[in-house]
Short mmCIF file of C-alpha atoms in Angstrom, two decimals:
data_model
loop_
_atom_site.label_atom_id
_atom_site.label_comp_id
_atom_site.label_asym_id
_atom_site.label_seq_id
_atom_site.Cartn_x
_atom_site.Cartn_y
_atom_site.Cartn_z
CA UNK A 27 112.65 110.82 86.84
CA UNK A 28 111.21 107.82 84.94
CA UNK A 29 114.43 105.91 85.31
CA UNK A 30 114.84 106.94 88.97
CA UNK A 31 111.28 105.74 89.82
CA UNK A 32 111.80 102.46 87.84
CA UNK A 33 115.01 101.77 89.80
CA UNK A 34 113.29 102.42 93.14
CA UNK A 35 110.36 100.11 92.18
CA UNK A 36 112.78 97.39 91.08
CA UNK A 37 115.08 97.68 94.08
CA UNK A 38 112.32 97.61 96.77
CA UNK A 39 110.42 94.82 95.02
CA UNK A 40 113.39 92.58 94.60
CA UNK A 41 114.52 93.07 98.25
CA UNK A 42 110.99 92.24 99.32
CA UNK A 43 110.69 89.18 97.20
CA UNK A 44 114.09 87.75 98.31
CA UNK A 45 113.09 87.89 101.98
CA UNK A 46 109.53 86.49 101.29
CA UNK A 47 110.98 83.72 99.14
CA UNK A 48 113.41 82.53 101.83
CA UNK A 49 110.61 82.51 104.41
CA UNK A 50 108.32 80.88 101.96
CA UNK A 51 110.60 77.91 101.53
CA UNK A 52 110.70 77.41 105.31
CA UNK A 53 106.93 77.82 105.47
CA UNK A 54 106.30 75.22 102.71
CA UNK A 55 108.58 72.69 104.41
CA UNK A 56 106.78 73.17 107.73
CA UNK A 57 103.40 72.98 105.98
CA UNK A 58 104.10 69.59 104.33
CA UNK A 59 105.65 68.15 107.46
CA UNK A 60 102.72 69.31 109.57
CA UNK A 61 99.71 68.74 107.31
CA UNK A 62 100.80 66.70 104.26
CA UNK A 63 100.41 66.99 100.46
CA UNK A 64 96.59 66.72 100.57
CA UNK A 65 96.26 70.01 102.43
CA UNK A 66 98.80 71.54 100.08
CA UNK A 67 96.61 70.33 97.17
CA UNK A 68 93.42 71.90 98.61
CA UNK A 69 95.35 75.14 99.14
CA UNK A 70 96.33 75.27 95.41
CA UNK A 71 92.91 74.11 94.20
CA UNK A 72 90.91 76.77 96.15
CA UNK A 73 93.33 79.43 95.00
CA UNK A 74 92.55 78.38 91.36
CA UNK A 75 88.85 78.02 91.90
CA UNK A 76 88.55 81.58 93.43
CA UNK A 77 90.87 83.12 90.86
CA UNK A 78 88.04 82.46 88.50
CA UNK A 79 86.15 85.27 90.24
CA UNK A 80 88.88 87.79 89.10
CA UNK A 81 87.07 87.51 85.76
CA UNK A 82 84.24 89.60 87.33
CA UNK A 83 86.69 92.48 87.71
CA UNK A 84 86.64 92.52 83.90
CA UNK A 85 89.83 94.59 83.48
CA UNK A 86 88.78 97.60 85.45
CA UNK A 87 92.18 97.71 87.22
CA UNK A 88 94.20 97.79 83.97
CA UNK A 89 91.93 100.46 82.47
CA UNK A 90 92.19 102.53 85.69
CA UNK A 91 95.90 102.69 85.52
CA UNK A 92 95.88 103.51 81.77
CA UNK A 93 93.43 106.37 82.30
CA UNK A 94 95.37 107.80 85.24
CA UNK A 95 98.66 108.23 83.50
CA UNK A 96 97.91 111.48 81.75
CA UNK A 97 96.15 113.33 84.58
CA UNK A 98 98.86 112.32 86.98
CA UNK A 99 101.60 113.56 84.57
CA UNK A 100 99.75 116.91 84.28
CA UNK A 101 98.66 117.03 87.97
CA UNK A 102 95.07 117.46 86.82
CA UNK A 103 93.53 116.83 90.24
CA UNK A 104 89.89 117.14 89.28
CA UNK A 105 90.32 114.37 86.72
CA UNK A 106 92.32 112.28 89.18
CA UNK A 107 89.63 112.66 91.86
CA UNK A 108 86.80 111.92 89.35
CA UNK A 109 88.53 108.69 88.26
CA UNK A 110 89.34 107.53 91.79
CA UNK A 111 85.73 108.20 92.95
CA UNK A 112 84.36 106.26 89.99
CA UNK A 113 86.74 103.32 90.53
CA UNK A 114 86.05 103.23 94.26
CA UNK A 115 82.28 102.78 93.54
CA UNK A 116 82.93 100.13 90.94
CA UNK A 117 85.32 98.15 93.17
CA UNK A 118 82.84 98.16 96.14
CA UNK A 119 80.20 96.74 93.83
CA UNK A 120 82.68 94.13 92.53
CA UNK A 121 83.61 93.18 96.07
CA UNK A 122 79.94 92.35 96.99
CA UNK A 123 79.40 90.49 93.66
CA UNK A 124 82.59 88.50 94.10
CA UNK A 125 81.61 87.46 97.61
CA UNK A 126 78.16 86.31 96.57
CA UNK A 127 79.43 84.43 93.49
CA UNK A 128 82.21 82.90 95.58
CA UNK A 129 79.80 81.45 98.12
CA UNK A 130 77.44 80.16 95.36
CA UNK A 131 80.34 78.10 93.91
CA UNK A 132 80.75 76.09 97.07
CA UNK A 133 78.11 73.36 96.17
CA UNK A 134 80.14 72.58 92.97
CA UNK A 135 83.41 72.12 94.88
CA UNK A 136 82.69 68.37 95.10
CA UNK A 137 83.36 68.01 91.34
CA UNK A 138 87.03 68.58 92.05
CA UNK A 139 87.51 67.48 95.67
CA UNK A 140 86.88 63.72 95.95
CA UNK A 141 87.63 61.28 98.75
CA UNK A 142 89.29 63.94 100.94
CA UNK A 143 90.05 63.76 104.61
CA UNK A 144 90.19 67.54 105.04
CA UNK A 145 88.01 68.72 107.96
CA UNK A 146 85.80 71.84 108.08
CA UNK A 147 85.97 72.33 104.29
CA UNK A 148 83.16 74.94 104.35
CA UNK A 149 84.96 77.08 106.89
CA UNK A 150 88.22 76.76 104.90
CA UNK A 151 86.34 77.87 101.71
CA UNK A 152 84.69 80.80 103.61
CA UNK A 153 88.02 82.13 104.64
CA UNK A 154 89.37 81.98 101.12
CA UNK A 155 86.29 83.83 99.80
CA UNK A 156 86.68 86.49 102.53
CA UNK A 157 90.34 87.08 101.63
CA UNK A 158 89.25 87.56 98.00
CA UNK A 159 86.55 90.04 99.05
CA UNK A 160 88.92 92.12 101.09
CA UNK A 161 91.35 92.49 98.23
CA UNK A 162 88.86 94.67 96.34
CA UNK A 163 88.06 97.22 99.03
CA UNK A 164 91.07 99.52 98.61
CA UNK A 165 92.01 98.44 95.06
CA UNK A 166 91.33 101.94 93.66
CA UNK A 167 94.13 103.26 95.94
CA UNK A 168 96.62 100.68 94.77
CA UNK A 169 95.79 101.61 91.18
CA UNK A 170 96.47 105.31 91.90
CA UNK A 171 99.86 104.91 93.59
CA UNK A 172 101.01 102.38 90.97
CA UNK A 173 99.99 104.65 88.11
CA UNK A 174 101.98 107.43 89.84
CA UNK A 175 105.09 105.08 89.73
CA UNK A 176 105.32 105.11 93.54
CA UNK A 177 104.53 101.47 94.21
CA UNK A 178 107.82 101.18 96.17
CA UNK A 179 106.29 103.35 98.97
CA UNK A 180 103.84 100.47 99.85
CA UNK A 181 106.38 97.71 99.04
CA UNK A 182 108.38 98.27 102.30
CA UNK A 183 105.22 97.90 104.39
CA UNK A 184 104.11 94.89 102.39
CA UNK A 185 107.45 93.28 103.19
CA UNK A 186 106.92 93.75 106.91
CA UNK A 187 103.31 92.29 106.73
CA UNK A 188 104.60 89.39 104.58
CA UNK A 189 107.30 88.56 107.05
CA UNK A 190 104.91 88.74 109.97
CA UNK A 191 102.37 86.66 108.19
CA UNK A 192 104.85 83.92 107.25
CA UNK A 193 106.49 83.75 110.70
CA UNK A 194 103.06 83.51 112.38
CA UNK A 195 101.94 80.77 110.07
CA UNK A 196 105.15 78.79 110.66
CA UNK A 197 104.68 79.21 114.41
CA UNK A 198 100.98 78.08 114.20
CA UNK A 199 101.79 75.00 112.15
CA UNK A 200 104.80 74.05 114.30
CA UNK A 201 102.91 74.12 117.55
CA UNK A 202 99.25 73.41 116.66
CA UNK A 203 99.11 71.62 113.27
CA UNK A 204 95.80 73.53 112.90
CA UNK A 205 95.00 74.51 109.30
CA UNK A 206 92.01 76.74 110.28
CA UNK A 207 94.10 78.87 112.66
CA UNK A 208 96.83 79.00 109.89
CA UNK A 209 94.25 80.50 107.55
CA UNK A 210 92.72 82.82 110.11
CA UNK A 211 96.05 84.41 111.06
CA UNK A 212 96.64 85.24 107.39
CA UNK A 213 93.18 86.76 107.13
CA UNK A 214 93.55 89.02 110.20
CA UNK A 215 96.95 90.34 108.96
CA UNK A 216 95.49 90.98 105.48
CA UNK A 217 92.74 93.12 107.03
CA UNK A 218 95.36 95.14 109.09
CA UNK A 219 97.54 95.49 105.98
CA UNK A 220 94.72 96.88 103.91
CA UNK A 221 93.76 99.44 106.57
CA UNK A 222 97.41 100.49 107.02
CA UNK A 223 98.30 100.77 103.31
CA UNK A 224 95.00 102.67 102.68
CA UNK A 225 96.03 105.26 105.29
CA UNK A 226 99.44 105.64 103.63
CA UNK A 227 97.81 106.44 100.25
CA UNK A 228 95.32 108.84 101.89
CA UNK A 229 98.17 110.73 103.49
CA UNK A 230 100.19 110.89 100.24
CA UNK A 231 97.15 111.92 98.16
CA UNK A 232 94.89 113.81 100.67
CA UNK A 233 92.86 115.39 97.87
CA UNK A 234 91.30 112.02 96.87
CA UNK A 235 89.23 112.23 100.09
CA UNK A 236 87.39 115.19 98.60
CA UNK A 237 83.63 114.89 99.41
CA UNK A 238 82.52 116.92 96.38
CA UNK A 239 81.46 114.69 93.52
CA UNK A 240 83.44 115.02 90.35
CA UNK A 241 82.24 113.63 86.98
CA UNK A 242 84.36 111.67 84.52
CA UNK A 243 84.59 112.95 80.92
CA UNK A 244 82.35 111.24 78.37
CA UNK A 245 85.46 110.31 76.38
CA UNK A 246 87.08 108.58 79.34
CA UNK A 247 83.82 106.77 80.19
CA UNK A 248 83.58 105.41 76.61
CA UNK A 249 87.28 104.38 76.76
CA UNK A 250 86.66 102.64 80.05
CA UNK A 251 83.65 100.72 78.70
CA UNK A 252 85.58 99.67 75.54
CA UNK A 253 88.63 98.58 77.52
CA UNK A 254 86.69 96.74 80.21
CA UNK A 255 84.81 94.70 77.64
CA UNK A 256 87.99 93.83 75.87
CA UNK A 257 90.05 93.04 79.03
CA UNK A 258 87.14 90.91 80.30
CA UNK A 259 87.67 88.61 77.33
CA UNK A 260 91.43 88.68 77.92
CA UNK A 261 90.87 87.71 81.53
CA UNK A 262 88.73 84.76 80.46
CA UNK A 263 91.55 83.61 78.19
CA UNK A 264 94.29 84.09 80.81
CA UNK A 265 92.22 82.20 83.38
CA UNK A 266 91.56 79.29 81.08
CA UNK A 267 95.19 79.02 80.03
CA UNK A 268 96.94 79.75 83.41
CA UNK A 269 94.27 79.24 86.05
CA UNK A 270 92.74 75.88 85.25
CA UNK A 271 95.80 73.59 85.58
CA UNK A 272 95.11 72.66 89.21
CA UNK A 273 91.42 72.01 88.34
CA UNK A 274 92.34 69.75 85.42
CA UNK A 275 94.97 67.93 87.45
CA UNK A 276 92.49 67.41 90.35
CA UNK A 277 89.75 66.16 87.93
CA UNK A 278 91.91 64.14 85.55
CA UNK A 279 94.69 62.89 87.88
CA UNK A 280 94.24 63.38 91.68
CA UNK A 281 94.42 65.96 94.49
CA UNK A 282 97.79 64.77 95.67
CA UNK A 283 99.28 65.56 92.27
CA UNK A 284 98.00 69.14 92.64
CA UNK A 285 100.11 69.33 95.83
CA UNK A 286 103.20 67.94 94.06
CA UNK A 287 102.79 70.33 91.17
CA UNK A 288 102.41 73.22 93.58
CA UNK A 289 105.95 72.62 94.82
CA UNK A 290 107.23 73.27 91.30
CA UNK A 291 104.93 76.27 90.79
CA UNK A 292 105.90 77.73 94.20
CA UNK A 293 109.53 77.88 92.95
CA UNK A 294 108.74 79.16 89.46
CA UNK A 295 106.22 81.65 90.80
CA UNK A 296 108.61 82.91 93.41
CA UNK A 297 111.37 83.15 90.89
CA UNK A 298 108.94 84.93 88.55
CA UNK A 299 108.03 87.30 91.51
CA UNK A 300 111.75 88.01 91.88
CA UNK A 301 112.14 88.64 88.16
CA UNK A 302 108.96 90.49 87.44
CA UNK A 303 109.83 93.67 89.45
CA UNK A 304 112.55 94.33 86.91
CA UNK A 305 110.08 94.24 84.00
CA UNK A 306 107.29 95.73 86.01
CA UNK A 307 109.56 98.42 87.46
CA UNK A 308 110.33 99.51 83.88
CA UNK A 309 106.69 98.96 82.97
CA UNK A 310 105.56 101.37 85.64
CA UNK A 311 107.22 104.14 83.51
CA UNK A 312 106.17 102.86 80.12
CA UNK A 313 102.75 104.44 80.23
CA UNK A 314 104.34 107.81 80.95
CA UNK A 315 107.00 107.16 78.17
CA UNK A 316 104.35 106.32 75.52
CA UNK A 317 102.28 109.42 76.53
CA UNK A 318 105.25 111.85 76.32
CA UNK A 319 107.88 110.59 73.91
CA UNK A 320 107.92 109.83 70.14
CA UNK A 321 107.86 106.35 68.57
CA UNK A 322 111.66 106.21 68.00
CA UNK A 323 112.47 106.74 71.77
CA UNK A 324 109.72 104.34 72.77
CA UNK A 325 111.10 101.69 70.43
CA UNK A 326 114.66 102.16 71.80
CA UNK A 327 113.39 101.61 75.35
CA UNK A 328 111.41 98.57 74.21
CA UNK A 329 114.59 96.98 72.81
CA UNK A 330 116.41 97.55 76.15
CA UNK A 331 113.38 95.98 77.93
CA UNK A 332 113.34 93.07 75.44
CA UNK A 333 117.03 92.36 76.12
CA UNK A 334 116.59 92.50 79.91
CA UNK A 335 113.47 90.35 79.49
CA UNK A 336 115.39 87.68 77.45
CA UNK A 337 118.48 87.75 79.70
CA UNK A 338 116.74 87.16 82.96
CA UNK A 339 114.20 84.50 81.74
CA UNK A 340 116.85 82.71 79.73
CA UNK A 341 119.16 82.60 82.78
CA UNK A 342 116.20 81.63 85.00
CA UNK A 343 115.19 78.64 82.89
CA UNK A 344 118.76 77.41 82.60
CA UNK A 345 119.14 77.75 86.36
CA UNK A 346 115.84 75.93 87.01
CA UNK A 347 116.62 73.07 84.68
CA UNK A 348 119.79 72.26 86.52
CA UNK A 349 118.71 72.97 90.09
CA UNK A 350 114.97 72.74 90.60
CA UNK A 351 114.61 68.93 90.90
CA UNK A 352 117.73 68.39 93.06
CA UNK A 353 116.55 71.31 95.22
CA UNK A 354 113.11 69.77 95.75
CA UNK A 355 114.84 66.50 96.80
CA UNK A 356 117.10 68.41 99.24
CA UNK A 357 114.33 70.70 100.50
CA UNK A 358 111.32 68.42 100.93
CA UNK A 359 112.84 64.90 100.62
CA UNK A 360 112.76 62.31 97.85
CA UNK A 361 109.58 60.96 96.23
CA UNK A 362 107.99 64.32 95.48
CA UNK A 363 109.10 64.86 91.89
CA UNK A 364 106.98 64.83 88.76
CA UNK A 365 108.13 63.09 85.52
CA UNK A 366 111.02 64.52 83.44
CA UNK A 367 108.77 65.35 80.42
CA UNK A 368 106.28 67.11 82.70
CA UNK A 369 109.14 69.07 84.27
CA UNK A 370 110.49 70.18 80.85
CA UNK A 371 107.01 71.27 79.76
CA UNK A 372 106.59 73.34 82.91
CA UNK A 373 109.89 75.15 82.07
CA UNK A 374 108.90 75.56 78.38
CA UNK A 375 105.66 77.29 79.45
CA UNK A 376 107.49 79.41 82.02
CA UNK A 377 110.00 80.52 79.36
CA UNK A 378 107.41 81.20 76.59
CA UNK A 379 105.25 83.22 79.02
CA UNK A 380 108.21 85.04 80.36
CA UNK A 381 109.87 85.94 77.09
CA UNK A 382 106.81 87.94 75.98
CA UNK A 383 106.60 90.02 79.16
CA UNK A 384 108.13 93.09 77.38
CA UNK A 385 105.53 92.87 74.61
CA UNK A 386 102.69 92.48 77.00
CA UNK A 387 103.85 95.40 79.15
CA UNK A 388 104.01 97.78 76.16
CA UNK A 389 100.63 96.51 74.81
CA UNK A 390 98.93 97.13 78.13
CA UNK A 391 100.54 100.56 78.77
CA UNK A 392 99.64 101.66 75.22
CA UNK A 393 96.01 100.83 75.94
CA UNK A 394 95.77 98.04 73.20
CA UNK A 395 92.93 95.98 74.62
CA UNK A 396 90.08 95.97 72.07
CA UNK A 397 92.06 95.12 68.98
CA UNK A 398 92.71 91.45 69.97
CA UNK A 399 89.81 91.03 72.36
CA UNK A 400 88.54 87.76 70.74
CA UNK A 401 91.93 86.11 70.60
CA UNK A 402 91.90 84.89 74.29
CA UNK A 403 88.57 83.19 73.71
CA UNK A 404 90.03 81.08 70.83
CA UNK A 405 93.17 80.56 72.92
CA UNK A 406 91.19 79.25 75.85
CA UNK A 407 89.24 76.93 73.56
CA UNK A 408 92.45 75.49 72.12
CA UNK A 409 94.06 75.22 75.59
CA UNK A 410 91.17 73.47 77.35
CA UNK A 411 90.43 71.20 74.39
CA UNK A 412 94.08 70.17 73.94
CA UNK A 413 94.72 69.88 77.71
CA UNK A 414 91.64 67.65 78.34
CA UNK A 415 92.24 65.43 75.31
CA UNK A 416 96.06 65.10 75.95
CA UNK A 417 95.51 64.93 79.72
CA UNK A 418 93.33 61.85 79.41
CA UNK A 419 95.97 60.14 77.24
CA UNK A 420 99.24 61.43 78.78
CA UNK A 421 98.30 62.47 82.26
CA UNK A 422 100.14 65.49 83.75
CA UNK A 423 102.42 66.13 80.77
CA UNK A 424 99.44 66.22 78.41
CA UNK A 425 97.77 69.00 80.46
CA UNK A 426 100.93 71.17 80.24
CA UNK A 427 101.40 70.38 76.61
CA UNK A 428 97.95 71.76 75.94
CA UNK A 429 99.09 75.09 77.42
CA UNK A 430 102.15 75.09 75.22
CA UNK A 431 100.15 74.49 72.07
CA UNK A 432 97.58 77.28 72.86
CA UNK A 433 100.39 79.80 73.61
CA UNK A 434 102.31 79.16 70.36
CA UNK A 435 99.11 78.98 68.33
CA UNK A 436 97.82 82.59 68.99
CA UNK A 437 99.11 85.07 71.61
CA UNK A 438 102.80 84.58 70.93
CA UNK A 439 102.62 86.36 67.50
CA UNK A 440 99.36 88.35 67.69
CA UNK A 441 100.36 90.43 70.69
CA UNK A 442 103.73 91.33 69.19
CA UNK A 443 102.05 92.22 65.83
CA UNK A 444 99.81 94.83 67.46
CA UNK A 445 102.59 96.40 69.53
CA UNK A 446 105.01 96.65 66.56
CA UNK A 447 102.36 97.85 64.09
CA UNK A 448 100.46 100.29 66.31
CA UNK A 449 103.10 101.55 68.80
CA UNK A 450 106.37 101.36 66.87
CA UNK A 451 105.02 101.51 63.30
CA UNK A 452 107.35 98.68 62.34
CA UNK A 453 107.14 95.16 60.88
CA UNK A 454 106.68 92.45 63.48
CA UNK A 455 109.17 90.23 61.62
CA UNK A 456 111.98 92.16 63.32
CA UNK A 457 110.63 90.96 66.65
CA UNK A 458 110.47 87.33 65.62
CA UNK A 459 113.95 87.24 64.05
CA UNK A 460 115.32 88.37 67.39
CA UNK A 461 112.94 86.01 69.27
CA UNK A 462 114.25 82.98 67.29
CA UNK A 463 117.83 84.14 67.92
CA UNK A 464 117.16 84.49 71.65
CA UNK A 465 115.66 80.95 71.83
CA UNK A 466 118.65 79.56 69.93
CA UNK A 467 121.08 81.23 72.36
CA UNK A 468 119.17 79.97 75.32
CA UNK A 469 119.35 76.36 74.02
CA UNK A 470 123.13 76.61 73.29
CA UNK A 471 124.10 78.35 76.50
CA UNK A 472 121.73 76.02 78.51
CA UNK A 473 123.41 73.01 76.94
CA UNK A 474 126.88 74.22 77.85
CA UNK A 475 125.81 75.00 81.45
CA UNK A 476 124.16 71.57 81.89
CA UNK A 477 127.19 69.69 80.49
CA UNK A 478 129.57 71.59 82.87
CA UNK A 479 127.15 70.97 85.84
CA UNK A 480 126.97 67.21 85.17
CA UNK A 481 130.72 66.95 84.46
CA UNK A 482 132.02 68.96 87.38
CA UNK A 483 129.48 68.10 90.04
CA UNK A 484 129.30 64.29 90.65
CA UNK A 485 127.74 64.31 94.19
CA UNK A 486 124.43 65.37 95.78
CA UNK A 487 123.49 67.60 98.69
CA UNK A 488 123.69 71.28 99.60
CA UNK A 489 127.18 71.93 98.22
CA UNK A 490 126.27 70.33 94.90
CA UNK A 491 123.40 72.92 94.61
CA UNK A 492 125.78 75.76 95.40
CA UNK A 493 128.36 74.60 92.86
CA UNK A 494 125.76 74.09 90.19
CA UNK A 495 124.25 77.45 90.92
CA UNK A 496 127.69 79.12 90.59
CA UNK A 497 128.27 77.39 87.31
CA UNK A 498 124.96 78.52 85.89
CA UNK A 499 125.48 82.12 87.18
CA UNK A 500 129.04 82.50 85.90
CA UNK A 501 128.77 80.69 82.57
CA UNK A 502 125.40 82.02 81.46
CA UNK A 503 126.06 85.67 82.35
CA UNK A 504 129.68 85.70 81.13
CA UNK A 505 128.66 84.40 77.66
CA UNK A 506 125.75 86.92 77.50
CA UNK A 507 128.11 89.78 78.42
CA UNK A 508 130.46 88.74 75.63
CA UNK A 509 127.58 88.37 73.14
CA UNK A 510 125.75 91.66 73.91
CA UNK A 511 128.47 94.01 75.20
CA UNK A 512 128.71 96.05 72.00
CA UNK A 513 124.99 96.40 71.46
CA UNK A 514 123.18 99.73 71.96
CA UNK A 515 120.86 98.08 74.51
CA UNK A 516 123.68 96.81 76.67
CA UNK A 517 125.49 100.12 76.53
CA UNK A 518 122.26 101.98 77.57
CA UNK A 519 121.92 99.61 80.61
CA UNK A 520 125.62 100.01 81.40
CA UNK A 521 125.30 103.81 81.31
CA UNK A 522 122.41 103.73 83.84
CA UNK A 523 124.31 101.43 86.19
CA UNK A 524 127.46 103.59 85.97
CA UNK A 525 125.46 106.76 86.64
CA UNK A 526 123.77 105.10 89.61
CA UNK A 527 127.18 104.12 91.07
CA UNK A 528 128.62 107.61 90.45
CA UNK A 529 125.65 109.44 92.00
CA UNK A 530 125.79 107.12 94.97
CA UNK A 531 129.55 107.85 95.33
CA UNK A 532 128.97 111.63 95.02
CA UNK A 533 126.15 111.61 97.62
CA UNK A 534 128.37 109.65 100.03
CA UNK A 535 131.24 112.15 99.52
CA UNK A 536 128.85 115.04 99.91
CA UNK A 537 127.54 113.62 103.19
CA UNK A 538 131.17 113.23 104.50
CA UNK A 539 131.98 116.90 103.58
CA UNK A 540 128.87 118.09 105.33
CA UNK A 541 129.85 116.07 108.47
CA UNK A 542 133.42 117.42 108.36
CA UNK A 543 132.10 121.06 107.97
CA UNK A 544 129.77 120.58 110.92
CA UNK A 545 132.58 119.10 112.96
CA UNK A 546 134.89 122.03 112.24
CA UNK A 547 132.18 124.53 113.06
CA UNK A 548 131.66 122.79 116.43
#
């Protein structure tokens, strides 16, 4: 059942992301043509500023999911209801606090937005804060359905809402060039989406609407307090490392550079959103796996996840290196590229962050929060210090180099150490030997792919992108199949794929037999 639910989550999420990505590229092109890079910059900047408010959440969401795994697996409804009631109250309080704090930050916006021609900035900011507020109102329901490995149920509806939102925004920009209406349309659809999805969860879990008050066990409360404190520190570190780039670029360089950088991050983020369902789809079952299986089985599944993690991020970074810049030229026009060193550092950070997804997933699902709670604080100090110092001397590339330094200095090895020591009861050196091998393979295969792209494709334009893409897909994946075919991890993945195909074939044949029987009876 774990594998089946993982596959459903992966399939629906990837399908959703492909459609959203395609529409997103059209939307970004229309946005730049209609409003320009400065509005694109303010969009990215306000998203970064308000993501700071997610620190208030303090890790309640991750702790919710962790504490729901066991009662959901045992169908212990009183415990489930008690937890959902507690989290609902917490999230309503958080929603109010986030709104108040968000509005109180507005007077300080001038520190980052200088010499701008953007009109109605207060109204723009208010809409962003309101969207943030709404995201908390039904968050307890999303935690429940995700912990139950049924996230794919909402994904199909989210796809529809995303498509409607994107098409509506494209229409508004094309015919009005009005940024305020563009934001209001998104806000209205978000409200409708929250109401609709909330009803879906209510129908699926009707017992959570129980009026009777249930109390949470003292042990769970203590666990929640411990985890929230720890995750709050983790959130601070994550924000300082990944959420401050636009702020630093705006303050140390200019707002237009934020807009140019957002073209890169849109592609890497969208690609990450396409990739993450594979890791997250597996991750949705990891909590249940850890709770019900022994260390040996858990370690075997981790190695499978680690191989998948490496494979997709290695391929992604090779693909991006060869296609991202020519794609931006083709998509948005020339003159919107960042420097080569900056581009390489963006890819390095994307790869380093992506390659530890499997470790982060197992760490979170195992409830390892408190053990390394102070690490993110030191990481954020290193990141901000290095980014500011190097940013003043090197510009954009210095800001991203600061992120690279802070990642390598602490979380890269500490997170793996806790997972290997506490979950698998093994030495972390095993992880790093494989990590170094994976990086070496990425560099070699990436070099081969790049040489072939540059040698075989001597022209620009759409067809050059197609040919380079095909080269990267075929060369990278063919080499990886040859390298990993005989490994246990690859054979495990192969067996799942073969079983899926066989089951699909059997179901199709069964349906045909039923149809023939019904026809003969008629």
